[in-house]
CSV table of C-alpha atoms and ligand atoms in Angstrom, one decimal:
chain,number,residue,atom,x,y,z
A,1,UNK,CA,-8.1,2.3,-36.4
A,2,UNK,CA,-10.0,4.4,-38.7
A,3,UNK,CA,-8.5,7.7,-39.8
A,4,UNK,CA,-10.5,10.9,-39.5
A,5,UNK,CA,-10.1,13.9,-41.9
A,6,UNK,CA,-11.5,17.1,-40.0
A,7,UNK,CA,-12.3,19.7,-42.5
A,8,UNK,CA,-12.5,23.6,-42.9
A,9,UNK,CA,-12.8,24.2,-39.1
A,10,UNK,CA,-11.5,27.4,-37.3
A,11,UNK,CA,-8.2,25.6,-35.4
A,12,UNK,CA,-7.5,27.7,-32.5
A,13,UNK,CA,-4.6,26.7,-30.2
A,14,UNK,CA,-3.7,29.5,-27.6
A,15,UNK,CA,-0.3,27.5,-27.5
A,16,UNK,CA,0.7,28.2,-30.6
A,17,UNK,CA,-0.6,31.4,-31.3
A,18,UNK,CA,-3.0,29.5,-34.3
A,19,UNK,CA,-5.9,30.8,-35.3
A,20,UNK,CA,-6.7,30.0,-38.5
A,21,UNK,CA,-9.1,27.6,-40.8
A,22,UNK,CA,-7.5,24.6,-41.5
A,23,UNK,CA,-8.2,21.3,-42.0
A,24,UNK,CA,-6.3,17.7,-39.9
A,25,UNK,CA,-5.4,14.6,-40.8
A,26,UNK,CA,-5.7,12.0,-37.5
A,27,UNK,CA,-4.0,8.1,-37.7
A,28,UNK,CA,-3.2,5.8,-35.2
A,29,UNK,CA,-4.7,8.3,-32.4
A,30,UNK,CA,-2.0,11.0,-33.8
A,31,UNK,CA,-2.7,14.2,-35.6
A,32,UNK,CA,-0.4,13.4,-38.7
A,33,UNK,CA,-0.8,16.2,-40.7
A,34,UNK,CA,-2.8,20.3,-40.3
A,35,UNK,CA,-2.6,22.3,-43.5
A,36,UNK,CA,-5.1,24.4,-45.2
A,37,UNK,CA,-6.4,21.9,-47.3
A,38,UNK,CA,-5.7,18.1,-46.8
A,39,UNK,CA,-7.1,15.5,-49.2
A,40,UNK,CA,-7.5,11.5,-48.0
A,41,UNK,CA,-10.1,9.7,-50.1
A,42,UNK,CA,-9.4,6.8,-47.0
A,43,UNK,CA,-10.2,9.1,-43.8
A,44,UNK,CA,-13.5,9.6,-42.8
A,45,UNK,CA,-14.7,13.0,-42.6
A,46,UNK,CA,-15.9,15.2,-40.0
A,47,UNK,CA,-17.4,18.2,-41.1
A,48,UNK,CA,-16.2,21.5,-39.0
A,49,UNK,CA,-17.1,24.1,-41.5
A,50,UNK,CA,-18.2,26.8,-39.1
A,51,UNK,CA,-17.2,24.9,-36.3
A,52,UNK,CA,-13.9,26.0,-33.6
A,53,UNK,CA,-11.5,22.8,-33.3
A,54,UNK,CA,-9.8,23.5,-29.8
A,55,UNK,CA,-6.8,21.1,-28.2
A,56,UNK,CA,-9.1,18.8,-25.9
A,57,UNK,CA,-10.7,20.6,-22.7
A,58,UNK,CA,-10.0,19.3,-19.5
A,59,UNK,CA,-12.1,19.3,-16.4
A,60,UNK,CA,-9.5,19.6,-13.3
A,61,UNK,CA,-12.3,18.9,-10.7
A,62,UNK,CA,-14.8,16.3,-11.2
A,63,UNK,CA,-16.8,13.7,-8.6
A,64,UNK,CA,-17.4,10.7,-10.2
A,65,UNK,CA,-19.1,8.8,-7.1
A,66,UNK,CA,-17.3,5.8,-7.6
A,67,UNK,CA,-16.2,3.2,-5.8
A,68,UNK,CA,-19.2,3.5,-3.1
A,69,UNK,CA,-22.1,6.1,-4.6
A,70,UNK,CA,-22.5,4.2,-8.0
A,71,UNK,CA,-26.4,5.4,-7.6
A,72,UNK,CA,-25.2,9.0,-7.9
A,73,UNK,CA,-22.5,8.1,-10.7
A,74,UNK,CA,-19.9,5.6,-11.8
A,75,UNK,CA,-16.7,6.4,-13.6
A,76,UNK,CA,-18.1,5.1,-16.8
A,77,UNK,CA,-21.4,7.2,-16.6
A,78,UNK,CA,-19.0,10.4,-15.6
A,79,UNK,CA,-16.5,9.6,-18.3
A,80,UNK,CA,-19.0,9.8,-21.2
A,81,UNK,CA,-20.9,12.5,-19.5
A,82,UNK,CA,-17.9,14.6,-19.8
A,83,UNK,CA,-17.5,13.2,-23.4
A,84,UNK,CA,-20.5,14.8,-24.4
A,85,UNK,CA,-19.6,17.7,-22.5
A,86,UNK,CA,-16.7,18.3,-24.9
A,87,UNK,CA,-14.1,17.3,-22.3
A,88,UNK,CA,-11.2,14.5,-23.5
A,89,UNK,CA,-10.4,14.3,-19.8
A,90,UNK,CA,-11.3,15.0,-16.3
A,91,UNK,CA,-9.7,15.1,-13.1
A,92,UNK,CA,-11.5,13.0,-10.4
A,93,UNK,CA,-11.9,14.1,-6.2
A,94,UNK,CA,-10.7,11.3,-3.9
A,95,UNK,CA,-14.0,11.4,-1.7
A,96,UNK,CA,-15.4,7.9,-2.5
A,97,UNK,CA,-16.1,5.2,-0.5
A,98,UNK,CA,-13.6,3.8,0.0
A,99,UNK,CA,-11.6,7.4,0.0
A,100,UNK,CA,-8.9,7.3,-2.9
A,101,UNK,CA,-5.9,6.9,-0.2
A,102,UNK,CA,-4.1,3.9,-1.8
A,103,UNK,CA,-3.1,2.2,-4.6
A,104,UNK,CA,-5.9,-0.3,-4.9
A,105,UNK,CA,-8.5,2.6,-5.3
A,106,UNK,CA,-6.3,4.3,-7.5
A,107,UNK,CA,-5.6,1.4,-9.9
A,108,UNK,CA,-9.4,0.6,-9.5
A,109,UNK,CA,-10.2,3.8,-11.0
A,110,UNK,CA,-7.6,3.7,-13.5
A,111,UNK,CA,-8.8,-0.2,-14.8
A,112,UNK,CA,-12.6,0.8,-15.0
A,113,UNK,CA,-11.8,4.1,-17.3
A,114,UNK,CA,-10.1,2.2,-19.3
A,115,UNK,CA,-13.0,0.5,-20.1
A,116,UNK,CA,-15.8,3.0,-19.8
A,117,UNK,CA,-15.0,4.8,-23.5
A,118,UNK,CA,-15.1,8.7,-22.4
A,119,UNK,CA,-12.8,10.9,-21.3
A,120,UNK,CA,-9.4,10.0,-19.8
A,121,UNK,CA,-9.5,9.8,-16.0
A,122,UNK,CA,-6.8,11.2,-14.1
A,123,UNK,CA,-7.4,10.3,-10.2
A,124,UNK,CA,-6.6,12.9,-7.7
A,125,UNK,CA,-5.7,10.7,-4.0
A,126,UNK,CA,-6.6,12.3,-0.8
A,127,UNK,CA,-3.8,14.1,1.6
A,128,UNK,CA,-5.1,12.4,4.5
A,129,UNK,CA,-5.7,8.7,5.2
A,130,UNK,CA,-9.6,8.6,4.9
A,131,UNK,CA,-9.7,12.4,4.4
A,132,UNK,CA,-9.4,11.9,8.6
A,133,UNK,CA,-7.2,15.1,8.5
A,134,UNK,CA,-5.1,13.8,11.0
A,135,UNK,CA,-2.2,11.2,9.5
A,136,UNK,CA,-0.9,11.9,5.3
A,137,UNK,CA,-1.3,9.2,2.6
A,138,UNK,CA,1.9,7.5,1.0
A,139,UNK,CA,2.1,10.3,-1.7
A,140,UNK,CA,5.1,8.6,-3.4
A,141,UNK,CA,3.4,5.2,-3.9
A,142,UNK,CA,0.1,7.1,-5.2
A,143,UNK,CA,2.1,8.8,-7.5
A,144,UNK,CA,4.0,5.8,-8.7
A,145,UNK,CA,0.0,4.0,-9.6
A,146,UNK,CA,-1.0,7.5,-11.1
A,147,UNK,CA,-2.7,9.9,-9.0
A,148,UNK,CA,-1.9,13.1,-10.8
A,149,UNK,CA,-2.0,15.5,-7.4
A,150,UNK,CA,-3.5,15.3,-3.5
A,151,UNK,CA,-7.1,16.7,-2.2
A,152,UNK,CA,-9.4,16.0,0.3
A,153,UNK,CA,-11.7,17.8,-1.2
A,154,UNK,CA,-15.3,17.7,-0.3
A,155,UNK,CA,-13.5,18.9,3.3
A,156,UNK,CA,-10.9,21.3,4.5
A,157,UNK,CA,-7.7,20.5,6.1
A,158,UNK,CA,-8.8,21.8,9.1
A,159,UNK,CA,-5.1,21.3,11.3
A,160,UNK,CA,-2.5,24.1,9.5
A,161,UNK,CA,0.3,21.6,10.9
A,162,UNK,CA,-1.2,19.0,9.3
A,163,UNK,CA,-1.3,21.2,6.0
A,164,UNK,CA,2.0,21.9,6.6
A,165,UNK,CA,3.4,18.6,6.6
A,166,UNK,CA,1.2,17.7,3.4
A,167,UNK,CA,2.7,20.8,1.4
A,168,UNK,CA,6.3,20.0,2.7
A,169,UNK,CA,5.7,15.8,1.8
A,170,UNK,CA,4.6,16.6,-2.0
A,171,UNK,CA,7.0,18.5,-3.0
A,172,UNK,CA,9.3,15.9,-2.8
A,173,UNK,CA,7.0,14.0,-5.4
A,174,UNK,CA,6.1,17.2,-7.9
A,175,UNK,CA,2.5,16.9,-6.3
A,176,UNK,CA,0.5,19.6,-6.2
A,177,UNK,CA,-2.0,20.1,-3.3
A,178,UNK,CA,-5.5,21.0,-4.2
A,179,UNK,CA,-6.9,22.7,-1.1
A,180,UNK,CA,-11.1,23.2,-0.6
A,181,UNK,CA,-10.8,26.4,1.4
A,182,UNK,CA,-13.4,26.2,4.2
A,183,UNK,CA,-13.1,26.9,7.8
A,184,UNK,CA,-15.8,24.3,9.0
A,185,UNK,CA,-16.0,26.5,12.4
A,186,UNK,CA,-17.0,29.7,10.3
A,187,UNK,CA,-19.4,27.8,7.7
A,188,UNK,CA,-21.1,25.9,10.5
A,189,UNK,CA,-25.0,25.4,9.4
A,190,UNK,CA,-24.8,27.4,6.3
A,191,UNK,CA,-26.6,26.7,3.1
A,192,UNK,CA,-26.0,29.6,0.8
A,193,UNK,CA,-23.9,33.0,0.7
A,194,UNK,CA,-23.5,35.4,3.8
A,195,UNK,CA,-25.6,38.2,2.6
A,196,UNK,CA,-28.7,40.6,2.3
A,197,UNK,CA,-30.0,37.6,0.2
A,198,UNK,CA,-29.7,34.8,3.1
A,199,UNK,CA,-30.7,37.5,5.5
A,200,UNK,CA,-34.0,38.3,3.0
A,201,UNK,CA,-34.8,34.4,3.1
A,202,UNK,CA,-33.7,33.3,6.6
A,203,UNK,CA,-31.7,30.8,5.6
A,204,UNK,CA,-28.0,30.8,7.2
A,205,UNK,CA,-25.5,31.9,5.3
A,206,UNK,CA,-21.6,31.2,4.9
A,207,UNK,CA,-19.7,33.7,5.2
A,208,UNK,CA,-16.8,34.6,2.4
A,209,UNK,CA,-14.1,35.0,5.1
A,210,UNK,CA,-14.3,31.2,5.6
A,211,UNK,CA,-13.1,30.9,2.7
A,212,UNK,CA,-10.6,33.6,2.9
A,213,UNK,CA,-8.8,32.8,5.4
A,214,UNK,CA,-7.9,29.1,4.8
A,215,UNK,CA,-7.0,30.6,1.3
A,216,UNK,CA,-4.7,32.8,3.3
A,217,UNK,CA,-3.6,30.2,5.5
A,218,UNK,CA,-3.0,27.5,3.0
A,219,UNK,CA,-0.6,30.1,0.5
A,220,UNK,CA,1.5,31.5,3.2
A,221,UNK,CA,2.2,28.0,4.4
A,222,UNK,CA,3.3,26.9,0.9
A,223,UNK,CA,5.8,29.8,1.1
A,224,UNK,CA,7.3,29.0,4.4
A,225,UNK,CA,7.9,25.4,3.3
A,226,UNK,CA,7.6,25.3,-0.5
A,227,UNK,CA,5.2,22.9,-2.2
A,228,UNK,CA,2.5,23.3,-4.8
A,229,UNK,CA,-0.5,25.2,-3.7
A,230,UNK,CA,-3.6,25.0,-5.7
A,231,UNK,CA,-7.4,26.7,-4.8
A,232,UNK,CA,-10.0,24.8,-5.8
A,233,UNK,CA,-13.4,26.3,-6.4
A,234,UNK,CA,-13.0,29.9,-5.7
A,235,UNK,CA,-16.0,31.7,-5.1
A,236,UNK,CA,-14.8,35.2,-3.1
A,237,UNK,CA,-13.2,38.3,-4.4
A,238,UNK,CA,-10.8,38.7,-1.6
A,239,UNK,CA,-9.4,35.2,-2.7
A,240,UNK,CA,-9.0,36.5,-6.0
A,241,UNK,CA,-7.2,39.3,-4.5
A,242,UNK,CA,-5.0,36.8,-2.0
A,243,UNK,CA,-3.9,34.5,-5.0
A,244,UNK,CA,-2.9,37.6,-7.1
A,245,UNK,CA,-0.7,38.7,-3.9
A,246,UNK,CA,0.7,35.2,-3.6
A,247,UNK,CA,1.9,35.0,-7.4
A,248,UNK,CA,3.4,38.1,-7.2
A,249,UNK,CA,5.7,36.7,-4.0
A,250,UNK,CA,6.8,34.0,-6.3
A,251,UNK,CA,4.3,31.8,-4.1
A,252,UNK,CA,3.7,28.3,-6.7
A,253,UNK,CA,0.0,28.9,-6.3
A,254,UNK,CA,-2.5,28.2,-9.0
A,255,UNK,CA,-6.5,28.7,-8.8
A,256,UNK,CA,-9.9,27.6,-10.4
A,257,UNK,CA,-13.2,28.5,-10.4
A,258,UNK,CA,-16.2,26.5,-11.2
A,259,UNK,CA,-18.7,27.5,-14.2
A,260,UNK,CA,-21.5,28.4,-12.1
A,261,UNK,CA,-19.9,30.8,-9.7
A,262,UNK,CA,-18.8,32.7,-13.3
A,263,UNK,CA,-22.2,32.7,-14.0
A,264,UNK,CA,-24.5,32.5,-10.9
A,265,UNK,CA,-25.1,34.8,-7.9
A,266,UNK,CA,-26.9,33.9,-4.9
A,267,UNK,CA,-29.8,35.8,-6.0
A,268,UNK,CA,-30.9,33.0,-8.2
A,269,UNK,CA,-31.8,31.5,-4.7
A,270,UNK,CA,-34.8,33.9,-4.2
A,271,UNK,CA,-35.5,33.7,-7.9
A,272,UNK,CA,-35.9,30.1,-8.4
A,273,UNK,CA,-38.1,30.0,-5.1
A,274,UNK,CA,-35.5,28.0,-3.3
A,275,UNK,CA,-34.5,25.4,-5.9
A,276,UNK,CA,-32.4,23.0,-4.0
A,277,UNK,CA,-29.8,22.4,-7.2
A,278,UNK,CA,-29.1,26.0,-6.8
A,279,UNK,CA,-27.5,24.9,-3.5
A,280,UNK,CA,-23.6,24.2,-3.5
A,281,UNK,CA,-20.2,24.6,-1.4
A,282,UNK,CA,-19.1,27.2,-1.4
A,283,UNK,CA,-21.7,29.1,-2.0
A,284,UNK,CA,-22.9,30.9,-5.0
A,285,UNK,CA,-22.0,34.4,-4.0
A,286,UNK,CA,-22.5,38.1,-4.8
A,287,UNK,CA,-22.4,40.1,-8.1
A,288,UNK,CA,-19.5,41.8,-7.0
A,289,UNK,CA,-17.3,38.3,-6.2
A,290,UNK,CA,-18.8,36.8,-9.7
A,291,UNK,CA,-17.6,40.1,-11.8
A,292,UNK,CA,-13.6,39.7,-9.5
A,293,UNK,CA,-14.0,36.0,-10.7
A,294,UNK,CA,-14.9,36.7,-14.5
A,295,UNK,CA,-11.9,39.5,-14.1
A,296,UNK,CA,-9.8,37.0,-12.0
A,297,UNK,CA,-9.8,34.6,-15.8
A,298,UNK,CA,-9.1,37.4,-18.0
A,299,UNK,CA,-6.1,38.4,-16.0
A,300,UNK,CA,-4.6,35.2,-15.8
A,301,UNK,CA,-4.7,34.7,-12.1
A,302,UNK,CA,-7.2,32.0,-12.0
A,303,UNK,CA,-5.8,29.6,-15.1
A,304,UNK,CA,-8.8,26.7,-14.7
A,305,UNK,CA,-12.5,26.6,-15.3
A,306,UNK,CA,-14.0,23.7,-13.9
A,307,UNK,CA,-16.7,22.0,-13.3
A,308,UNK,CA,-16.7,20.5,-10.1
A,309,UNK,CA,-19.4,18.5,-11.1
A,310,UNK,CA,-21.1,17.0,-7.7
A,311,UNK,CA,-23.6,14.7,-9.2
A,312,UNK,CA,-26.9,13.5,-6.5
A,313,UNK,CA,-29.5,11.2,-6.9
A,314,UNK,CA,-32.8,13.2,-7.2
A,315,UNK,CA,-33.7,11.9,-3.4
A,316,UNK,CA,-30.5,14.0,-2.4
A,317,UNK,CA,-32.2,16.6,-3.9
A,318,UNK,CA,-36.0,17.1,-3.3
A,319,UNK,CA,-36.5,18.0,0.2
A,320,UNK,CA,-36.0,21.7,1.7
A,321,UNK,CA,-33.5,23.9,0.9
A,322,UNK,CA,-31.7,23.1,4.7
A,323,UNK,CA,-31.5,19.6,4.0
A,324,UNK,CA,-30.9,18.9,0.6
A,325,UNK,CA,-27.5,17.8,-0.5
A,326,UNK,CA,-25.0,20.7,-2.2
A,327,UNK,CA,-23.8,20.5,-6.1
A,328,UNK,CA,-24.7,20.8,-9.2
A,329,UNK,CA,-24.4,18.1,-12.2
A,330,UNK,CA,-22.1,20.0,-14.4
A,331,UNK,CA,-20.5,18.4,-16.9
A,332,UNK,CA,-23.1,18.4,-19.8
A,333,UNK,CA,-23.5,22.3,-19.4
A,334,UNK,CA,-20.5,23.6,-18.9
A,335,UNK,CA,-19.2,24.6,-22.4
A,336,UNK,CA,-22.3,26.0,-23.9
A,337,UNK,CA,-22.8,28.0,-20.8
A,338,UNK,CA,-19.4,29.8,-20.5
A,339,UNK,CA,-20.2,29.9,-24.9
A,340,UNK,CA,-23.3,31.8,-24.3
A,341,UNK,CA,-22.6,33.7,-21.1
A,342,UNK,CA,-19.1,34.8,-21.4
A,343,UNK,CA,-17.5,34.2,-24.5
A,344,UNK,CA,-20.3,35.7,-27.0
A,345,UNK,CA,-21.4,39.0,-24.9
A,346,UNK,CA,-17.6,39.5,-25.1
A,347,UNK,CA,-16.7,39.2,-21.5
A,348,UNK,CA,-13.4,36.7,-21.5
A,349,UNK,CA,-12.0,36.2,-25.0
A,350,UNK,CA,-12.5,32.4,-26.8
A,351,UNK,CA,-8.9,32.6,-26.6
A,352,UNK,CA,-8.6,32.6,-23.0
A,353,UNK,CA,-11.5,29.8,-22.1
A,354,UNK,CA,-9.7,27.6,-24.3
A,355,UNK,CA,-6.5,28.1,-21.9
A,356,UNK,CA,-8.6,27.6,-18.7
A,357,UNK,CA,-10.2,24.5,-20.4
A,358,UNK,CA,-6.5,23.0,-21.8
A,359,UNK,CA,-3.1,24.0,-20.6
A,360,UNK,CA,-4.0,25.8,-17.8
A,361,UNK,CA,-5.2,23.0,-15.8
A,362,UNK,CA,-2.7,20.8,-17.4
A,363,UNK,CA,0.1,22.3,-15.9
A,364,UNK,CA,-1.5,22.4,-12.4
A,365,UNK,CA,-1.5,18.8,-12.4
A,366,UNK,CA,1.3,18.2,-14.9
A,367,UNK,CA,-1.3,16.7,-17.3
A,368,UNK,CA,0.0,15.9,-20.8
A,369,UNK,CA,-0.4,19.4,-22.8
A,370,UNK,CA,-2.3,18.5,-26.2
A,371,UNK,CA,-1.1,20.6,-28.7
A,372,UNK,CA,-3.0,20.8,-32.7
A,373,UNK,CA,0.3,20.2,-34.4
A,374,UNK,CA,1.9,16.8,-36.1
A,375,UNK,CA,2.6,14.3,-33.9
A,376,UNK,CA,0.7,15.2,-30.7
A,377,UNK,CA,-1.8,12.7,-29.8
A,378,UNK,CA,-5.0,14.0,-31.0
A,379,UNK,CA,-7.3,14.9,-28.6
A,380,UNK,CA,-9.7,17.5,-29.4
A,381,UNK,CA,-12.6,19.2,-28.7
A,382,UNK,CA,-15.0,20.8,-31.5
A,383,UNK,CA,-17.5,23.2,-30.7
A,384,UNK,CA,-20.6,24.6,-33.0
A,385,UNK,CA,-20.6,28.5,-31.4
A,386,UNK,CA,-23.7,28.8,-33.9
A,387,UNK,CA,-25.8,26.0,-32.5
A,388,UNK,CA,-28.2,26.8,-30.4
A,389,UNK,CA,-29.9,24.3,-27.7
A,390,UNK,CA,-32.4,23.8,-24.5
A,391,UNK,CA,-31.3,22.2,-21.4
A,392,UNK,CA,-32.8,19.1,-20.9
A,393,UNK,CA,-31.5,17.4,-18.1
A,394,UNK,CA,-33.7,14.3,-18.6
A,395,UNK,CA,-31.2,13.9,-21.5
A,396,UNK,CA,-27.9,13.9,-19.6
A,397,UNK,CA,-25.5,11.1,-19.9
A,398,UNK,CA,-24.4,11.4,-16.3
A,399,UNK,CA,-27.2,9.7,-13.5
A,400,UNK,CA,-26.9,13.9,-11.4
A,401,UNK,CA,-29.9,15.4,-13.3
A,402,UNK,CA,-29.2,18.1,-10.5
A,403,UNK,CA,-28.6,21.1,-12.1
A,404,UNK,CA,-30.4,24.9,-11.8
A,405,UNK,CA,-30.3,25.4,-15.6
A,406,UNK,CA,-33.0,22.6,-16.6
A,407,UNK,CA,-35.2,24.8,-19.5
A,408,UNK,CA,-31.9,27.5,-20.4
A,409,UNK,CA,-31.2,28.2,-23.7
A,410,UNK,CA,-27.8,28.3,-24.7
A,411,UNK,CA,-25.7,29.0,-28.3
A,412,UNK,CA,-22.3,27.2,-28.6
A,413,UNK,CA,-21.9,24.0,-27.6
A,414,UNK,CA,-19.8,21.0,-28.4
A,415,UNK,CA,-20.6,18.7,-30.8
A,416,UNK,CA,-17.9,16.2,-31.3
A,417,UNK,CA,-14.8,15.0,-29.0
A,418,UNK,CA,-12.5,12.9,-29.7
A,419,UNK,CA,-10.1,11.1,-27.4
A,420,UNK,CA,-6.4,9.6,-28.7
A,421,UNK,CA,-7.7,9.7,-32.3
A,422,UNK,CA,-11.4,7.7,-31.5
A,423,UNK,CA,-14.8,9.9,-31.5
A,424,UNK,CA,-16.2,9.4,-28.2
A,425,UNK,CA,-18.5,11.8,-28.8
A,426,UNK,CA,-20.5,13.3,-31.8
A,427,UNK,CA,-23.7,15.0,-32.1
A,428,UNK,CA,-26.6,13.7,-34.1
A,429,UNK,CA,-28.1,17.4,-36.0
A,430,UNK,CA,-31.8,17.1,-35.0
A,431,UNK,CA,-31.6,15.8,-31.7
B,501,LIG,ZN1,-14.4,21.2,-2.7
């Protein structure tokens, strides 16, 4: 294996309390050596002059489509997508078909990341045979093949017994469960945000309380019976607010939110004259539950951005607003925007995206923690915060071209990952 000499980049690595320029020395998929100035007249060199080299980002909530929905994505299309989203690994939602509920799926996914060259793939199994809501999955076997936590995301536990039983079962394996807060009763026919906005377009709206009170639910049943809680995708202030509460009762509850609910509201329905990739669960929401979120980071609360990157063939996509299928393809987008958006008008520090992108979801899952010090395996993620670029989703790597940003210009985006020591990912200047 080649060795790779990164040079003059700004090292951050929130872990350690670095922050300074300095250049690292990577063999054998280990960083061997950081110091201010490293000579190897063997490595090859990567130029990060100008450039931040962070501890690889990881995405804690991706759908890679696969088995069952290659047309939308497969893991090795997903992988490298993330790749070139700066991400060195991903997290992947059981909702396939088949569902992820045994080992054969699990060590499917496993075998064909291996080979697909991106990011690493860490496979999430469902809490429910089929997602069926009813009867739980073998979590200790799951665990014992390499599923890194339990979901069945994509729908709600719907039975609080059921839920019960799930947060109860995993904690005898160290699983964490990673709840999608919806009360399917509540969000019945919705297609965007409860609001003046839904009531402005006539579309039906989903209301934040359906969120709420599974949120609610879920964290008071993790403190009657112990267990890991997570909240995936939050998208309502009150959450925020509930999550907050539940820390501070010594509750084992951990949150996300996704980049677009940082950065949307559900105006940009109206505005984009009902663009169908502006359409996802839960629902892009209102200024004042985007600005809790964005507050929810800084404070620590929420410790993961993510993208939940829901990638659609484009015949999922074009057809009314009603019909079309929700998610966005967000994988390719997600650094520059939370660069551009957040980070440069000052709004979270770099200091704490890096965190939500590296050991905060790490220790949700219990994901190795890559560090920028000797001897850690070297996955990293370097990011240009001077480069400035278009969306073009024609260009993505991932098959979901589905994505409300198409024609956005953005500054600060990644330019080269590398996973255990190999480049998986490096941007060509000019392109
Ligand atoms: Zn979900």
């Amino acid at each position: 294996m080649t060795k790779l000499l990164l040079k003059g980049g700004r090292v951050v690595d929130p872990m350690q309390q670095l922050d300074q320029i300095s250049d690292i020395l990577i063999e054998d998929g280990l960083i061997c050596d950081v110091q201010p100035v490293i000579t190897d007249a063997d490595a090859e060199i990567v130029d990060c002059r100008g450039k931040i080299v962070a501890p690889g980002f990881i995405d804690a909530h991706v759908h890679l489509r696969e088995p069952g929905y290659e047309y939308k994505e497969d893991i090795e299309s997903g992988s490298k997508a993330a790749a070139a989203g700066g991400f060195t690994a991903i997290c992947c939602m059981p909702n396939t078909d088949p569902i992820c509920d045994n080992r054969s799926v699990v060590e499917y996914i496993l075998r064909r990341a291996k080979l697909a060259g991106g990011a690493h793939v860490y496979p999430l199994a469902a809490i429910t045979k089929g997602e069926n809501g009813i009867e739980l999955t073998e979590m200790a076997e799951l665990k014992a093949c390499g599923a890194v936590g339990v979901s069945d995301d994509g729908k709600p536990v719907v039975n609080g017994e059921v839920m019960r039983n799930a947060l109860e079962y995993s904690s005898m394996f160290g699983l964490t469960v990673a709840s999608h807060l919806e009360d399917p009763v509540l969000s019945e026919g919705g297609v965007m945000h409860h609001g003046a906005v839904s009531t402005r377009l006539g579309l039906r709206g989903i209301p934040s309380v359906a969120e709420e009170v599974m949120a609610y639910r879920d964290l008071q049943l993790a403190k009657l019976v112990g267990g890991r809680i997570h909240l995936c995708h939050l998208s309502a202030a009150n959450s925020v607010r509930l999550l907050k509460q539940a820390k501070e009762d010594g509750i084992k509850a951990s949150g996300e939110v996704t980049v677009h609910h940082l950065i949307l509201t559900d105006e940009i329905v109206a505005q984009s004259c009902y663009d169908s990739n502006t359409k996802v669960n839960p629902p892009l929401r209102s200024e004042a539950d985007r600005q809790a979120l964005i507050e929810g980071v800084r404070e620590g609360i929420i410790t993961a951005i993510v993208t939940d990157h829901a990638p659609h063939h484009l015949d999922d996509k074009r057809m009314e607003f009603d019909y079309a299928a929700f998610g966005i393809s967000g994988l390719e987008t997600a650094v520059a925007l939370i660069m551009d958006r957040l980070v440069s008008p000052g709004l979270i520090p770099l200091e704490t995206v890096i965190k939500a992108f590296t050991s905060g979801p790490a220790a949700i899952y219990g994901l190795p923690n890559r560090r920028l010090s000797k001897g850690s395996s070297a996955n990293i993620t370097v990011i240009d915060p001077e480069e400035i670029r278009t969306v073009k989703p024609e260009a993505f790597l991932s098959k979901g071209k589905n994505t409300p940003y198409g024609g956005w210009q953005l500054k600060g985006w990644p330019v080269c990952t590398i996973v255990d020591g190999e480049i998986r990912y490096r941007r060509e200047v000019g392109v």
